[in-house]
XYZ file of C-alpha atoms in Angstrom:
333
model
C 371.623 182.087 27.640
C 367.787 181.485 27.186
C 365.788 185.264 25.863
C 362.551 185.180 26.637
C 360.440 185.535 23.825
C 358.074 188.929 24.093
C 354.672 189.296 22.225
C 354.991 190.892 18.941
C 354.702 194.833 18.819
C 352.006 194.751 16.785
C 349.544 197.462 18.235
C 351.924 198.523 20.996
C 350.869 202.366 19.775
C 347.347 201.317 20.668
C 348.379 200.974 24.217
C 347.813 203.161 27.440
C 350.073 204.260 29.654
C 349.733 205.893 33.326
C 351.895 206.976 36.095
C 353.398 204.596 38.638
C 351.405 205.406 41.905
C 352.604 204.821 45.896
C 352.457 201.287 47.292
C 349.246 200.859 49.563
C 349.674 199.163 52.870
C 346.257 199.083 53.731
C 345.085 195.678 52.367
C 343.167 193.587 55.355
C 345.436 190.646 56.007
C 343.542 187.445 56.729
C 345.192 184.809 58.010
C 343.095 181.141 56.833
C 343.523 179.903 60.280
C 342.282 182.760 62.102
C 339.087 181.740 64.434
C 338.101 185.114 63.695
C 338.808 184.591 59.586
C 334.726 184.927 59.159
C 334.213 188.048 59.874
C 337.622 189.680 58.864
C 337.099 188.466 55.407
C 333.254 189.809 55.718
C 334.988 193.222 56.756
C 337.545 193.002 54.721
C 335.003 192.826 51.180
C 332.708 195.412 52.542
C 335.775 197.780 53.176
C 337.581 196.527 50.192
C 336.469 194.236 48.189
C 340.026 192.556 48.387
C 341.874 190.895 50.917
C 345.164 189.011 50.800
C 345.156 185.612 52.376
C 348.279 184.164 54.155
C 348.215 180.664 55.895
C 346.288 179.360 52.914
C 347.487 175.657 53.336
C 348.855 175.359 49.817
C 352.445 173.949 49.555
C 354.648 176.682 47.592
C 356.070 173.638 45.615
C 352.602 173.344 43.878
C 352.231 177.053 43.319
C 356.127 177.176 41.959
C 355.584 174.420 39.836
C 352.959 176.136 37.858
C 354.873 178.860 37.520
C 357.992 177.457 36.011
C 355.948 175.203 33.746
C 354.118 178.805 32.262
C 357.446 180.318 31.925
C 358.085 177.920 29.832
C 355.634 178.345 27.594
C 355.834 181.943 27.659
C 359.524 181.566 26.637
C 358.657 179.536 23.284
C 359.361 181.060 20.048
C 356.472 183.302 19.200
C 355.161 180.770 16.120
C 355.043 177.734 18.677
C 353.049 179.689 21.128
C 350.727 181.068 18.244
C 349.515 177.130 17.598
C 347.316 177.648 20.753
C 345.811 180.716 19.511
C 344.030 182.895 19.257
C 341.650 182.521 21.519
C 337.747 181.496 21.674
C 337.650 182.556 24.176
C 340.004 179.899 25.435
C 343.368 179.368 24.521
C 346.454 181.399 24.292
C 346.178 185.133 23.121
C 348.518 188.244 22.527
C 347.965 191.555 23.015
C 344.482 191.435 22.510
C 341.960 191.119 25.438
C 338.849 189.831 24.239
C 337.106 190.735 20.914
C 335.967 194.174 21.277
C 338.844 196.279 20.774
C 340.223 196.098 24.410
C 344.759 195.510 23.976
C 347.451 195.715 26.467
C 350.891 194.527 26.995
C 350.071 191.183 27.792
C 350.188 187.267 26.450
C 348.200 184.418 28.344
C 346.467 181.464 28.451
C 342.473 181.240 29.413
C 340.869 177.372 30.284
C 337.696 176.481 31.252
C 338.340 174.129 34.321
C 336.046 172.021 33.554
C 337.526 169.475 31.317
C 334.149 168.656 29.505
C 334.782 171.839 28.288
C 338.292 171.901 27.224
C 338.889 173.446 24.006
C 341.275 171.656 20.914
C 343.049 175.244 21.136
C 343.753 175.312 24.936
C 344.539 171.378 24.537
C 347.416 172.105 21.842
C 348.785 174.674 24.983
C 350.276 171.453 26.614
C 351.162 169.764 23.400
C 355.285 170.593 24.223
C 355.165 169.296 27.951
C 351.782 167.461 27.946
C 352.114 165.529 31.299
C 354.364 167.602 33.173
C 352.447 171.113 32.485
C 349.220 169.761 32.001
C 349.586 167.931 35.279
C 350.661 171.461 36.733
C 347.595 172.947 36.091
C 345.696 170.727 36.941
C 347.151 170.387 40.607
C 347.474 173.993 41.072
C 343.516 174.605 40.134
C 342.518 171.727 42.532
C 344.090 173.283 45.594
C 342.728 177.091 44.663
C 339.362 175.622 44.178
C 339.171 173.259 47.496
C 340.859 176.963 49.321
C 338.583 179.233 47.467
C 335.553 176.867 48.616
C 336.418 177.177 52.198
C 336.914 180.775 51.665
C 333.491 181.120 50.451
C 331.775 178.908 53.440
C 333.447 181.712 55.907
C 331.876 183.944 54.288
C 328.658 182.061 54.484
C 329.233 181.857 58.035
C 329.808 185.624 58.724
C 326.771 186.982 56.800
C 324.649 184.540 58.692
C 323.419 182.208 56.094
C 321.209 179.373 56.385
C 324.003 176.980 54.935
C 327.446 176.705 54.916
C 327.344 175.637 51.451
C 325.140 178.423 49.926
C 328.037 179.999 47.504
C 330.469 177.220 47.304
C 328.255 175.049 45.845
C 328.771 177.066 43.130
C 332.114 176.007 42.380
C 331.325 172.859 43.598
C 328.686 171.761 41.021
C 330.357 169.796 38.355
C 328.747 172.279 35.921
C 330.501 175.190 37.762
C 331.429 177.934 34.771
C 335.111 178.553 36.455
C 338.049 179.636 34.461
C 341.533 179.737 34.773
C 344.003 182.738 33.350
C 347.958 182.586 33.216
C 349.083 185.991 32.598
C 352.433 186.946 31.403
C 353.412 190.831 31.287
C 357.126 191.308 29.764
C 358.811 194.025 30.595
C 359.631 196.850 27.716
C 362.212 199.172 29.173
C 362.524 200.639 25.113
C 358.961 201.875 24.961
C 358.522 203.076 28.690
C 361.717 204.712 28.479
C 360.610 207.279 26.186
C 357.959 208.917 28.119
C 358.986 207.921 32.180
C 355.865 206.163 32.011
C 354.243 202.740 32.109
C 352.267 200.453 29.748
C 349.166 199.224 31.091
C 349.144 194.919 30.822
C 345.729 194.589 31.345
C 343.067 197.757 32.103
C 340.527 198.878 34.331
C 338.001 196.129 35.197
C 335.861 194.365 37.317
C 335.280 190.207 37.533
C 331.925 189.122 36.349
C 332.374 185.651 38.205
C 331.600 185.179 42.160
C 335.424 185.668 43.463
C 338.519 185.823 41.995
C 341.698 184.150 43.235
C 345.209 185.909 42.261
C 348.713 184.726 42.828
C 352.034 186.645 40.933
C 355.605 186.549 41.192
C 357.473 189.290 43.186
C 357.131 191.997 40.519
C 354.737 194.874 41.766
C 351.893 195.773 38.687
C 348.215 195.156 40.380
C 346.544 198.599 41.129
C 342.893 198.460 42.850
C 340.443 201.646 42.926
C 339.617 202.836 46.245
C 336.425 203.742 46.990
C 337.222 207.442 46.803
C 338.466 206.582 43.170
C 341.728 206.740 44.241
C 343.699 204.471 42.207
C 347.089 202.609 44.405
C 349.517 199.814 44.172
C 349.187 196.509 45.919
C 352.748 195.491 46.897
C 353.477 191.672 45.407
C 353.382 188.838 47.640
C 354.365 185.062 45.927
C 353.519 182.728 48.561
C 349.962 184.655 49.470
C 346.635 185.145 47.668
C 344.643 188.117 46.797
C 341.157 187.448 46.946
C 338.446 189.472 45.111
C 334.718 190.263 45.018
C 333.180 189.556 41.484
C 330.183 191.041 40.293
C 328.112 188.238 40.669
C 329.077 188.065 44.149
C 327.966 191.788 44.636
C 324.785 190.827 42.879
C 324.001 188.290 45.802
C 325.001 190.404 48.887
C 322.413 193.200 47.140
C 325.430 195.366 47.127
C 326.605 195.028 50.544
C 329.965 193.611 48.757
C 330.903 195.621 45.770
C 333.251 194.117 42.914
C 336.703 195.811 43.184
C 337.861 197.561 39.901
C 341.575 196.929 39.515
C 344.093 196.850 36.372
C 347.846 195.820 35.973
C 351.060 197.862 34.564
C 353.793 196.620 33.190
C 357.133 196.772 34.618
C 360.061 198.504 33.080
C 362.712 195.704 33.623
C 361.342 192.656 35.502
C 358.582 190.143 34.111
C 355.166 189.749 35.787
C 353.592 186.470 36.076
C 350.202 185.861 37.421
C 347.810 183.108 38.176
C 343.513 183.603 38.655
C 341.205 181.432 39.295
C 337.775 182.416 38.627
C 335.036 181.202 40.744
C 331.532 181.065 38.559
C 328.158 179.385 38.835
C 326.571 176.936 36.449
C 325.675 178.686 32.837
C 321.794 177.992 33.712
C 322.438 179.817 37.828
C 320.083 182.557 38.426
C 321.964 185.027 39.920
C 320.128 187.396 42.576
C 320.092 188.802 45.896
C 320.012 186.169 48.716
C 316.619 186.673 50.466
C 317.933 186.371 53.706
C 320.672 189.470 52.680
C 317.835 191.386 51.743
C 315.986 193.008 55.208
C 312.543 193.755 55.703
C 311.620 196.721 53.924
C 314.512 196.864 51.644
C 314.427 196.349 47.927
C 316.318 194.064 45.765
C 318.526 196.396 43.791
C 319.327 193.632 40.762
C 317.211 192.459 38.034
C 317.055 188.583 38.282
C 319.197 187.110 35.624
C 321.235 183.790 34.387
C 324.982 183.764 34.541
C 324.762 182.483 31.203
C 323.133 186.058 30.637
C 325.243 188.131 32.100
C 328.560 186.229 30.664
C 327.225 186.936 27.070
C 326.478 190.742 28.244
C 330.109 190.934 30.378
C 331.892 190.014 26.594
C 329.900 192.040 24.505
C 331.199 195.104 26.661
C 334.393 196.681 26.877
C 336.785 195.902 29.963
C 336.387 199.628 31.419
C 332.597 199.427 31.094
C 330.097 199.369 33.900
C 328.711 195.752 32.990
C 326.047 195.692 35.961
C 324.586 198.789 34.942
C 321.954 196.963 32.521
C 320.915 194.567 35.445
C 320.141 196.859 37.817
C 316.536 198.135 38.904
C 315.267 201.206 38.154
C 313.110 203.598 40.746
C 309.883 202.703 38.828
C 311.096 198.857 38.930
């Protein structure tokens, strides 16, 4: 019988809990092959922000793969799995989520996707498996980023731009600033037993990249925030994608999109896996409205800015924060 390891209880008191809420059946369905994909996705992130993609074209073998290569790494003794860590930012982390006082019940492993920028700590992650996992990775991010590209060119399409190509080039450019997070949320039936409540993995956010690409296992833990501030369970899906608006993204629709705040609990009894990929620009990118989203008369409502600017700002903060509240224009502005 293999246990799967669980990270350490250090700061487990430091922890938030909330109530379970109702599923929400209301996520716009997109299917990739859909002539009329453009503008359902367009609907879909002005509604939503989110929208869960079915029809994607990626073969479940690639997408289980990954997945049963991270469990296995999850499931390594705690002081084989702490080789990779922490993180800085990349690499494998516990408990902590990022350096300013953020925690949850979570372990998981950040990479940069670009391999110029591999770290030696996220390199040691495949020291057990190197080929097989590494190689896992590796496929899995290709086919997200080639999906996530088209994605972004219907997009294009529906708002009307001048190119297909005007946000995935982005992700395209070989100096794209993408990321890729493995997150693993044991379950703790002893601690969420005592108060009928449960332990929040990883709290209220928003993305700072351009879009945000999620995949789990069947176990039910992503909440979004309505607009209403309403906040309600997405029911798990493992062979579809749930796609989100980053902030950046918001940034160039001058609003019209708006970065969905989301967060993920726990489960009592049944592990949580989950895969992102994170879409982002070249450090140097300015990021601002696209002129031709702006109409006649109307204002920018962003401060121009560098993604390289707005990444330092985004981890300075706290994950709850409003991080585009600094980059927006004032009246007098």
């Amino acid at each position: 019988m293999v246990v799967a390891s669980q990270p350490a209880l250090n700061h487990s008191s430091l922890i938030k809990t909330c109530k379970p809420t109702s599923l929400f059946t209301g996520i716009p369905v997109v299917d990739l092959s859909d002539p009329e994909a453009k503008s359902l996705i367009v609907k879909a992130f002005e509604e939503f922000g989110i929208f869960k993609l079915v029809n994607h074209g990626i073969p479940m073998e690639v997408i289980t793969r990954l997945e049963v290569e991270s469990l296995r790494f999850f499931n390594l003794p705690q002081p084989e799995k702490d080789r990779a860590g922490p993180p800085d930012p990349y690499g494998y982390g516990s408990k902590r989520i990022g350096p300013n006082g953020d925690v949850g019940w979570i372990e998981y492993i950040l990479l940069n996707t670009n391999p110029d920028v591999m770290s030696h700590k996220a390199l040691s992650i495949f020291q057990q498996s190197p080929e097989i996992f590494h190689s896992a990775v590796n496929d899995y991010i290709s086919a997200v980023k080639k999906m996530t590209c088209e994605v972004l060119e219907l997009i294009a399409d529906g708002l009307g731009l001048e190119a297909r190509n005007m946000l995935s080039r982005f992700l395209r450019n070989k100096k794209s600033d993408s990321c890729f997070r493995l997150n693993h949320y044991p379950p703790c039936p002893e601690l969420q037993a005592l108060s009928g409540r449960n332990l929040i993995g990883f709290g209220e956010h928003t993305d700072p990249q351009i879009i945000s690409v999620l995949r789990s296992n069947n176990t039910s833990g992503l909440q979004i925030c309505l607009r209403d501030g309403t906040w309600v369970s997405v029911p798990p899906d493992r062979s579809s994608f749930f796609i989100n608006v980053g902030d950046s993204l918001q940034v160039m629709t001058n609003g019209r999109f708006k970065s969905v705040k989301h967060r993920v609990l726990a489960d009592n009894t049944n592990p949580r896996i989950s895969m992102i990929y994170f879409g982002g620009p070249p450090l140097n990118e300015k990021i601002v409205p696209l002129p031709s989203l702006v109409a006649e008369g109307e204002e920018s409502l962003y401060k121009e800015f560098t993604w390289c600017e707005y990444k330092k700002s985004a981890y300075k903060s706290r994950l709850g924060d409003y991080r585009l509240g600094p980059f927006e224009k004032t009246a007098s502005q």
